[in-house]
Amino acid sequence: MERALCRGSERGSGLLSLGRGLLWALPAYAAGLLGLGAGALVLALALYTGWRRRRRNRERGMRLAAQLHGDEEAAVRGAAGRGELPAWVSFPDVERAEWLNKVLAQAWPFFGQYMEKLLVENVAPAIRASNTHLQTFTFTKVDMGEKPLRVLGVRAHPGAHKKQILLDLNISYVGDVQIDVEVKKFFCKAGVKGMQLHGMLRIILEPLLGDVPIVGALTMFFIRRPTLDINWTGMTNLLDIPGLSSMSDTMIMDAISSFLVLPNRLLVPLVPDLHEAAQLRCPLPRGVVRVHLLRARDLRSKDRFMGGLVKGKSDPYAVLRVGTQVVTSRVIDDNLNPVWDEVYEFIVHEVPGQEMEVELFDKDPDQDDLLGRMKLDFGEVLKARVLEEWFPLQEGGQGRLHLRLEWLTLMSDTSKLDQVLERNRTIVAKPEPPSAAILVVYLDRAEDLPMKKPGKEPNPMVQVSVQDVTRESKVVYNTSAPIWEDAFRFFLHDPMNQDVDIQVKDDPRQSSLGSLSLPLSRLLTAPDLTLDQPFQLQHSGPSSRLYMKLVLRVLFFDAPENGGPPPTPPGQPDPLTSTSGTQRPTHASPDPQFGTEHVLRIHLLEAENLIAKDNFFKGMVRGRSDPYVKVRVAGGVFRSRVIKENLNPRWNEVYEAIVDNVPGQDVEFDLFDKDIDKDDFLGRCKVPLRRVLSTRIVDEWLPLEEVKSGRLHVRLERLSPHPSTALLEQVLHTNSLLQPARGEDLAAALLSVFVDRAADLPLRKGSKPPAAFASLAVGTVTAKTKTCSPSTEPVWDEGFSFLSRRPHGESLELQVKEEGGQPLGTLTLPLSQLLATEGLAMDGWVPLAGGGPSSQILLRVQLGVLVSQQAEAGAGSVSLDGGDSVPQPTEAPGEEEGGAGGLRQRLLPTDSPPEQAEGPLGRLQLTVWYHGDERKLVAIVHGCRKLRPVSKELPDPYVSLVLLPDRSRSTKRKTSVQKRTLNPDFNERFEWDISLEEASRRKLEAHVKSPLSFMSREKEALGKLHLDLARVDLSEGGTHWYELQDERSSP
């Protein structure tokens, strides 16, 4: 049967091929039949080929357009090929919405009219009815001002389903609002004049309909508590007193949180009789995150004694905050490495967007000191299901926090309940046992509540309790049929044996209007674990009913199948590694995260339109600001210099930090105005670190948050270490060109050191083993391991990273010491040895000098060259250039020139002179280029080779530069003097603050001279160079050897 089918398919394919051949022969047959020549046949084939090619091109263009429309970033990166995109091409997650700000500005006066009508006609009567003392309350003035609300950025997210659109609006309101109120009975006047509000507002468009207006409702809420600042007037000026001011703003912020911060939300229906209104107003949570607060390490010491002379420790505790959910850990006294082992659970309503913020404080009698903070988006936990990391603390300068986070899924059946309860019994949790389920109570309304006094309507409110947790609803005044439309959420440890108790009371007398007790086991047998019905109230009226919906969900931990073991805490031995055996390991055993760090290069460029904070004569004369920036990343803080009296400052400073892939980290920028007493806040912005690590380069103008104007220009670049020296010289040369005038040299490599263990350390006092630790240093940067318990074979298992700026001349200095500081052995490892090894790494036992005869240490040391985008561009294509300018530059052997897309840069030559024939007076190596970011002409004098001595003694050469035609002191520069040499090396950089157009019209003159004697001011001329900058490509730069001319020769 199969053979017959095969023969049939072969015959079919043969007939198909024959048919195609006859089809192609048909035009030739038709041409012969009609008497047409071969030319007509060729013309017809040409027309057909052209038509088909055009059709294919059109189809290809339509496919590309569809790809670009579907995913612009992927399409552009695919079209760019393997090469990196230019720095100015970026795909920001947050988009500007200037069109929306223009709409808000035009609509703001009409919004003010609406607010006035709302406050006068709705809010004022409600306030008068709430209290007999406020029956004369009125709004005397409502003016929303001329400054509208601004939207600094908009970010769109895919919704949880197709009928939902999520928008995040970064809003900033710095308004001149004025609202005055009066209570005539007490002759009391008060008000607000000016207010600031900054925060992230989420708008959900849901449900999407198949009819106008397409969107059924708008849901609005703040994901996190916004920041608020109010300027009080009238009698409320008392609230501006320090202490009362923060109290008043906090009370108002609590009121806003109870209305607009998750889990609370504002629903605006756009269509009448929306069936999903109740569900949209109080939706079920997305999940629950169980947070294991384990321990912290290397916290800052904040306690000081005897006026700061004696340094103590800290008494740390943690505050965990998710929206309005806040918990506080216990205090660990006098410890910089506290261990809590506490478990907390948080309800998550929005993913992505909702964050957990953890702050560590030092407990003090007066004011607690901040030790650091970290933030984490719950979207990372949802993606990983289990996330356990040592998170670096921000704003504290140092320290790490060990957390384990588990995502618990909400299940609408009881099939996994027994499994959940069994697992929870194995968890030792403090301060509360782990939860097995959550209960959500939707409190809708009541009807026919009894009146305690004839003719007087009650003010009902509801108390809902589960075990010892009680929630209260709002008070609805003067009605026996209140509508609350509120929701309450409870964690349940054992839903089979717990009850929910409900009390309806008359506020403020708290007299009972009815009660209800419901066993939760009834919910376990209900369909979808839900009860939605009216409930008859006990001890109430005969027809008193409470309308509620109760929903129970089981919390199931769906652990990943191939989840790895928890990470080893830094400074602790790997539990899988046994140290009791006699056979020692031959290689170090670092954890998988070792050597995966990156270097973040932060180029702080400039700012625009900053706020003027310096005012004189009590604000009558408006000044400027003296701005500076604080940059926070990976637990470190960098501070820029202060730019005096400038609202558009330029810093052009570069900072470098070692970062890892731990989620939840940001690069934060805080701007301040430098003052004598307290520095004023000018705004802040941040960039998620994960975005820089994934895109490599972020070069953007960032709008400043929490202020009314200003933006900051930064360039962030991820430098990944490469275990190869192929581009090291190119990196060093590029760094010398990009080196800013202020700050440390740019890093050329990243050194990673893993200290595993030591062996055969000398005994202390002849018989006792030492309690040893290891200290490491590269240049001025130092680090140290933990101190192990007394042993001659301590195990540290700790990794460290250092930035290396000149790998050829730096060394790793390692000392093993006992707890008292007595040295037990030293090791000096020049990094040049690593440069000569394969893979730039060494792993094994190394003997310690100055210790016992067999003392040694087990290390893994690896070096990675940090190749920037400019260095890659400079090494992208190799070509030799013969100079054609006058004077002619000659290239040293091995020089390379970069192709388009970056600076044209060449490798520095060796110390030996070039092999080409030398000029009579020697040669000068010079780099000239224009630094576009700093707007400066830069000249680097590298050195001279084979200078010709004028006398029998060797000269003491130096190089003087002057920018012609101006010979004033402001254009002159001079290197240092090199003693008694014909081949001096200078490597000195000089700058002139001029524009690129002006620089191209100048001429650079260099004179190589030597002083005749210590007492004489006369100089001995060794040669000169006259360089016309109009004939030099200043925008790309280059390093050349130039022949020196006689001083008496004309230019």
Coordinates of N, CA and C in Angstrom, one line a residue, residues 206-343:
E206 N -11.0 50.2 31.0 CA -11.6 48.9 31.0 C -13.1 49.0 31.4
P207 N -14.0 48.2 30.8 CA -13.7 47.3 29.7 C -13.8 48.0 28.4
L208 N -13.1 47.4 27.4 CA -13.2 47.9 26.0 C -14.5 47.3 25.4
L209 N -15.3 48.1 24.7 CA -16.5 47.8 24.2 C -16.5 47.8 22.7
G210 N -17.5 47.1 22.1 CA -17.7 47.2 20.6 C -18.6 48.2 20.2
D211 N -18.8 49.2 21.0 CA -19.7 50.4 20.6 C -19.2 51.6 21.3
V212 N -19.6 52.8 20.8 CA -19.1 54.0 21.4 C -19.6 54.1 22.8
P213 N -18.8 54.6 23.7 CA -17.5 55.3 23.5 C -16.3 54.4 23.5
I214 N -16.4 53.1 23.2 CA -15.3 52.1 23.1 C -14.8 51.7 24.5
V215 N -14.6 52.7 25.4 CA -14.1 52.4 26.7 C -15.3 52.5 27.7
G216 N -15.5 51.5 28.5 CA -16.7 51.5 29.4 C -16.4 52.3 30.7
A217 N -15.2 52.4 31.2 CA -14.9 53.1 32.5 C -13.5 53.4 32.6
L218 N -13.2 54.4 33.4 CA -11.8 54.8 33.7 C -11.6 54.5 35.2
T219 N -10.5 53.8 35.5 CA -10.1 53.5 36.9 C -8.8 54.2 37.2
M220 N -8.7 55.0 38.2 CA -7.5 55.8 38.5 C -7.1 55.6 39.9
F221 N -5.8 55.5 40.1 CA -5.2 55.4 41.5 C -3.7 55.6 41.4
F222 N -3.1 55.9 42.5 CA -1.7 56.1 42.7 C -1.1 54.7 43.1
I223 N -0.1 54.3 42.4 CA 0.5 53.0 42.7 C 1.3 53.1 44.1
R224 N 2.0 54.3 44.2 CA 2.7 54.5 45.5 C 2.2 55.9 46.0
R225 N 2.4 56.1 47.3 CA 1.9 57.4 47.9 C 2.6 58.5 47.2
P226 N 1.9 59.5 46.7 CA 2.6 60.7 46.1 C 3.1 61.6 47.2
T227 N 4.0 62.5 46.8 CA 4.6 63.5 47.7 C 3.7 64.7 47.6
L228 N 3.5 65.3 48.8 CA 2.5 66.5 48.9 C 3.2 67.6 49.8
D229 N 3.0 68.8 49.3 CA 3.5 70.0 50.1 C 2.4 71.1 49.9
I230 N 1.9 71.5 51.1 CA 0.8 72.5 51.1 C 1.2 73.8 51.8
N231 N 0.9 74.9 51.3 CA 1.1 76.2 51.9 C -0.2 76.7 52.5
W232 N -0.3 76.7 53.8 CA -1.5 77.1 54.5 C -1.6 78.6 54.7
T233 N -2.8 79.1 54.8 CA -3.1 80.5 55.0 C -4.1 80.6 56.2
G234 N -4.3 81.9 56.6 CA -5.3 82.2 57.7 C -4.9 81.5 59.0
M235 N -5.8 81.0 59.7 CA -5.6 80.3 61.0 C -4.7 79.1 60.8
T236 N -4.8 78.5 59.6 CA -4.0 77.3 59.4 C -2.5 77.6 59.2
N237 N -2.1 78.9 59.3 CA -0.7 79.1 59.3 C 0.0 78.4 60.5
L238 N -0.8 78.2 61.6 CA -0.3 77.4 62.7 C 0.2 76.1 62.3
L239 N -0.3 75.5 61.2 CA 0.1 74.2 60.7 C 1.4 74.2 60.1
D240 N 2.0 75.4 59.8 CA 3.3 75.6 59.2 C 4.4 75.5 60.2
I241 N 4.0 75.4 61.5 CA 5.0 75.3 62.6 C 5.7 73.9 62.4
P242 N 7.1 73.9 62.5 CA 7.8 72.6 62.4 C 7.2 71.6 63.3
G243 N 6.9 70.4 62.8 CA 6.3 69.4 63.6 C 4.8 69.3 63.3
L244 N 4.1 70.4 63.4 CA 2.7 70.4 63.0 C 2.6 70.4 61.5
S245 N 3.6 71.0 60.7 CA 3.5 71.0 59.3 C 3.5 69.5 58.7
S246 N 4.5 68.7 59.2 CA 4.6 67.4 58.7 C 3.4 66.6 59.2
M247 N 2.9 66.9 60.4 CA 1.7 66.2 60.9 C 0.5 66.5 60.0
S248 N 0.3 67.8 59.6 CA -0.9 68.1 58.8 C -0.8 67.5 57.4
D249 N 0.4 67.6 56.8 CA 0.6 67.0 55.5 C 0.4 65.5 55.5
T250 N 0.9 64.9 56.6 CA 0.7 63.4 56.7 C -0.8 63.1 56.8
M251 N -1.5 63.8 57.6 CA -2.9 63.5 57.8 C -3.7 63.7 56.5
I252 N -3.4 64.7 55.7 CA -4.0 64.9 54.4 C -3.5 63.8 53.4
M253 N -2.3 63.4 53.5 CA -1.8 62.4 52.6 C -2.4 61.0 53.0
D254 N -2.7 60.8 54.3 CA -3.4 59.6 54.7 C -4.9 59.6 54.1
A255 N -5.5 60.8 54.1 CA -6.8 60.9 53.5 C -6.8 60.6 52.0
I256 N -5.7 61.2 51.3 CA -5.6 60.9 49.9 C -5.3 59.4 49.6
S257 N -4.5 58.8 50.5 CA -4.2 57.4 50.4 C -5.5 56.5 50.5
S258 N -6.3 56.9 51.5 CA -7.5 56.1 51.7 C -8.5 56.3 50.5
F259 N -8.2 57.2 49.6 CA -9.1 57.4 48.5 C -8.5 57.0 47.2
L260 N -7.2 57.2 47.0 CA -6.6 57.1 45.7 C -5.3 56.3 45.6
V261 N -4.9 55.7 46.7 CA -3.6 54.9 46.7 C -4.0 53.4 46.9
L262 N -3.4 52.6 46.1 CA -3.8 51.1 46.1 C -3.8 50.6 47.6
P263 N -4.8 49.8 47.9 CA -5.8 49.2 47.1 C -7.0 50.0 46.8
N264 N -7.1 51.3 47.2 CA -8.2 52.2 46.9 C -8.1 52.7 45.5
R265 N -9.2 53.0 44.8 CA -9.2 53.5 43.5 C -10.4 54.2 43.2
L266 N -10.4 55.1 42.2 CA -11.5 55.9 41.8 C -12.0 55.4 40.5
L267 N -13.3 55.1 40.4 CA -13.9 54.6 39.2 C -14.8 55.7 38.6
V268 N -14.6 55.9 37.3 CA -15.4 56.9 36.5 C -16.1 56.1 35.4
P269 N -17.4 55.7 35.6 CA -18.1 55.0 34.5 C -18.4 56.0 33.3
L270 N -18.2 55.5 32.1 CA -18.4 56.3 30.9 C -19.7 55.9 30.2
V271 N -20.3 54.7 30.6 CA -21.6 54.3 30.0 C -22.5 54.0 31.2
P272 N -23.8 54.2 31.0 CA -24.8 54.0 32.1 C -25.0 52.5 32.3
D273 N -25.4 52.2 33.6 CA -25.7 50.8 33.9 C -24.6 49.8 33.6
L274 N -23.3 50.1 34.0 CA -22.2 49.3 33.7 C -22.2 48.1 34.7
H275 N -22.4 46.9 34.2 CA -22.5 45.7 35.0 C -21.2 45.4 35.8
E276 N -20.1 45.7 35.2 CA -18.8 45.4 35.9 C -18.4 46.5 36.9
A277 N -19.2 47.5 37.2 CA -18.8 48.6 38.0 C -18.3 48.2 39.4
A278 N -19.0 47.3 40.0 CA -18.6 46.8 41.4 C -17.3 46.1 41.3
Q279 N -17.1 45.2 40.3 CA -15.9 44.4 40.2 C -14.7 45.3 39.8
L280 N -14.9 46.4 39.0 CA -13.9 47.3 38.7 C -13.5 48.2 39.9
R281 N -14.5 48.5 40.7 CA -14.2 49.3 41.9 C -13.3 48.6 42.9
C282 N -13.6 47.3 43.0 CA -12.9 46.5 44.0 C -12.5 45.2 43.4
P283 N -11.5 45.1 42.5 CA -11.2 43.9 41.8 C -10.4 42.9 42.8
L284 N -10.4 41.7 42.4 CA -9.6 40.7 43.2 C -8.1 41.0 43.0
P285 N -7.3 40.7 44.0 CA -5.9 40.9 43.9 C -5.3 40.0 42.8
R286 N -4.1 40.4 42.3 CA -3.4 39.6 41.3 C -2.7 38.5 42.0
G287 N -2.3 38.6 43.2 CA -1.6 37.6 43.9 C -1.1 38.0 45.3
V288 N -0.3 37.2 45.9 CA 0.2 37.5 47.2 C 1.7 37.2 47.2
V289 N 2.5 38.1 47.7 CA 4.0 37.9 47.8 C 4.4 37.6 49.2
R290 N 5.0 36.5 49.5 CA 5.5 36.1 50.8 C 7.0 36.6 50.9
V291 N 7.3 37.4 51.8 CA 8.6 38.0 51.9 C 9.3 37.4 53.1
H292 N 10.4 36.8 52.9 CA 11.3 36.3 54.0 C 12.4 37.3 54.2
L293 N 12.3 38.1 55.3 CA 13.3 39.0 55.7 C 14.3 38.2 56.5
L294 N 15.5 37.9 55.9 CA 16.4 37.0 56.4 C 17.5 37.7 57.2
R295 N 18.4 38.5 56.6 CA 19.5 39.1 57.3 C 20.0 40.2 56.5
A296 N 20.9 41.0 57.1 CA 21.7 42.1 56.4 C 23.1 41.9 56.7
R297 N 24.0 42.6 55.9 CA 25.4 42.5 56.1 C 26.1 43.8 55.8
D298 N 27.1 44.1 56.6 CA 28.0 45.2 56.4 C 27.3 46.5 56.5
L299 N 26.4 46.7 57.4 CA 25.6 48.0 57.6 C 26.5 49.0 58.2
R300 N 26.1 50.3 58.0 CA 26.9 51.4 58.5 C 26.8 51.5 60.0
S301 N 27.8 51.9 60.7 CA 27.8 52.2 62.1 C 27.3 53.6 62.3
K302 N 26.2 53.8 63.0 CA 25.6 55.1 63.2 C 25.8 55.6 64.7
D303 N 26.0 54.7 65.6 CA 26.1 55.0 67.0 C 27.5 55.6 67.3
R304 N 27.5 56.7 68.0 CA 28.8 57.4 68.4 C 28.7 57.7 69.9
F305 N 29.8 57.6 70.5 CA 29.9 57.9 72.0 C 31.0 58.9 72.2
M306 N 30.9 59.6 73.3 CA 31.9 60.6 73.8 C 32.2 61.6 72.6
G307 N 31.1 62.2 72.1 CA 31.2 63.2 71.1 C 31.8 62.7 69.8
G308 N 31.6 61.4 69.5 CA 32.0 60.9 68.2 C 33.4 60.3 68.3
L309 N 34.1 60.3 69.4 CA 35.4 59.8 69.5 C 35.4 58.3 69.5
V310 N 34.4 57.7 70.1 CA 34.3 56.2 70.2 C 33.2 55.8 69.2
K311 N 33.6 54.9 68.3 CA 32.7 54.4 67.2 C 32.0 53.2 67.7
G312 N 30.6 53.2 67.7 CA 29.9 52.0 68.1 C 29.4 51.2 67.0
K313 N 28.2 50.6 67.1 CA 27.6 49.9 66.0 C 26.2 50.5 65.7
S314 N 25.3 49.7 65.4 CA 23.9 50.2 65.1 C 22.9 49.2 65.7
D315 N 21.7 49.7 65.8 CA 20.6 48.8 66.3 C 19.5 48.8 65.2
P316 N 19.8 47.9 64.2 CA 19.0 48.0 63.0 C 17.6 47.3 63.1
Y317 N 16.7 47.9 62.4 CA 15.4 47.3 62.1 C 14.9 47.7 60.7
A318 N 13.9 46.9 60.2 CA 13.5 47.1 58.8 C 12.0 47.5 58.8
V319 N 11.7 48.4 57.8 CA 10.3 48.8 57.5 C 10.0 48.4 56.1
L320 N 9.1 47.6 55.9 CA 8.7 47.1 54.6 C 7.3 47.7 54.2
R321 N 7.3 48.3 53.0 CA 6.1 49.1 52.6 C 5.7 48.7 51.2
V322 N 4.4 48.4 51.0 CA 3.8 48.1 49.7 C 2.5 48.9 49.7
G323 N 2.5 50.1 49.0 CA 1.4 50.9 49.0 C 1.0 51.4 50.4
T324 N -0.2 51.0 50.8 CA -0.7 51.4 52.2 C -0.3 50.3 53.2
Q325 N 0.2 49.2 52.7 CA 0.6 48.1 53.6 C 2.0 48.3 54.2
V326 N 2.1 48.4 55.5 CA 3.4 48.8 56.2 C 3.6 47.8 57.3
V327 N 4.8 47.2 57.4 CA 5.1 46.3 58.5 C 6.5 46.7 59.0
T328 N 6.8 46.5 60.3 CA 8.1 46.8 60.9 C 8.7 45.6 61.6
S329 N 9.9 45.3 61.4 CA 10.6 44.2 62.0 C 11.0 44.5 63.4
R330 N 11.5 43.5 64.1 CA 12.0 43.8 65.5 C 13.4 44.4 65.4
V331 N 13.8 45.0 66.4 CA 15.1 45.7 66.5 C 16.2 44.7 67.0
I332 N 17.3 44.6 66.2 CA 18.5 43.8 66.6 C 19.5 44.7 67.2
D333 N 19.8 44.6 68.5 CA 20.6 45.5 69.2 C 22.1 45.3 68.9
D334 N 22.8 46.4 68.7 CA 24.3 46.4 68.6 C 24.8 45.4 67.6
N335 N 24.4 45.5 66.3 CA 24.8 44.5 65.4 C 24.8 45.1 64.0
L336 N 25.9 44.9 63.3 CA 26.1 45.4 61.9 C 25.8 44.3 60.9
N337 N 25.5 43.1 61.3 CA 25.2 42.0 60.5 C 24.0 41.3 61.1
P338 N 22.8 42.0 61.2 CA 21.7 41.4 61.9 C 21.0 40.2 61.2
V339 N 20.4 39.4 61.9 CA 19.6 38.2 61.4 C 18.2 38.3 62.0
W340 N 17.2 38.5 61.1 CA 15.8 38.6 61.5 C 15.1 37.3 61.4
D341 N 15.1 36.6 60.2 CA 14.4 35.4 59.9 C 12.9 35.6 60.2
E342 N 12.3 36.7 59.6 CA 10.9 37.0 59.8 C 10.2 36.9 58.4
V343 N 8.9 36.6 58.5 CA 8.1 36.4 57.3 C 6.9 37.3 57.3

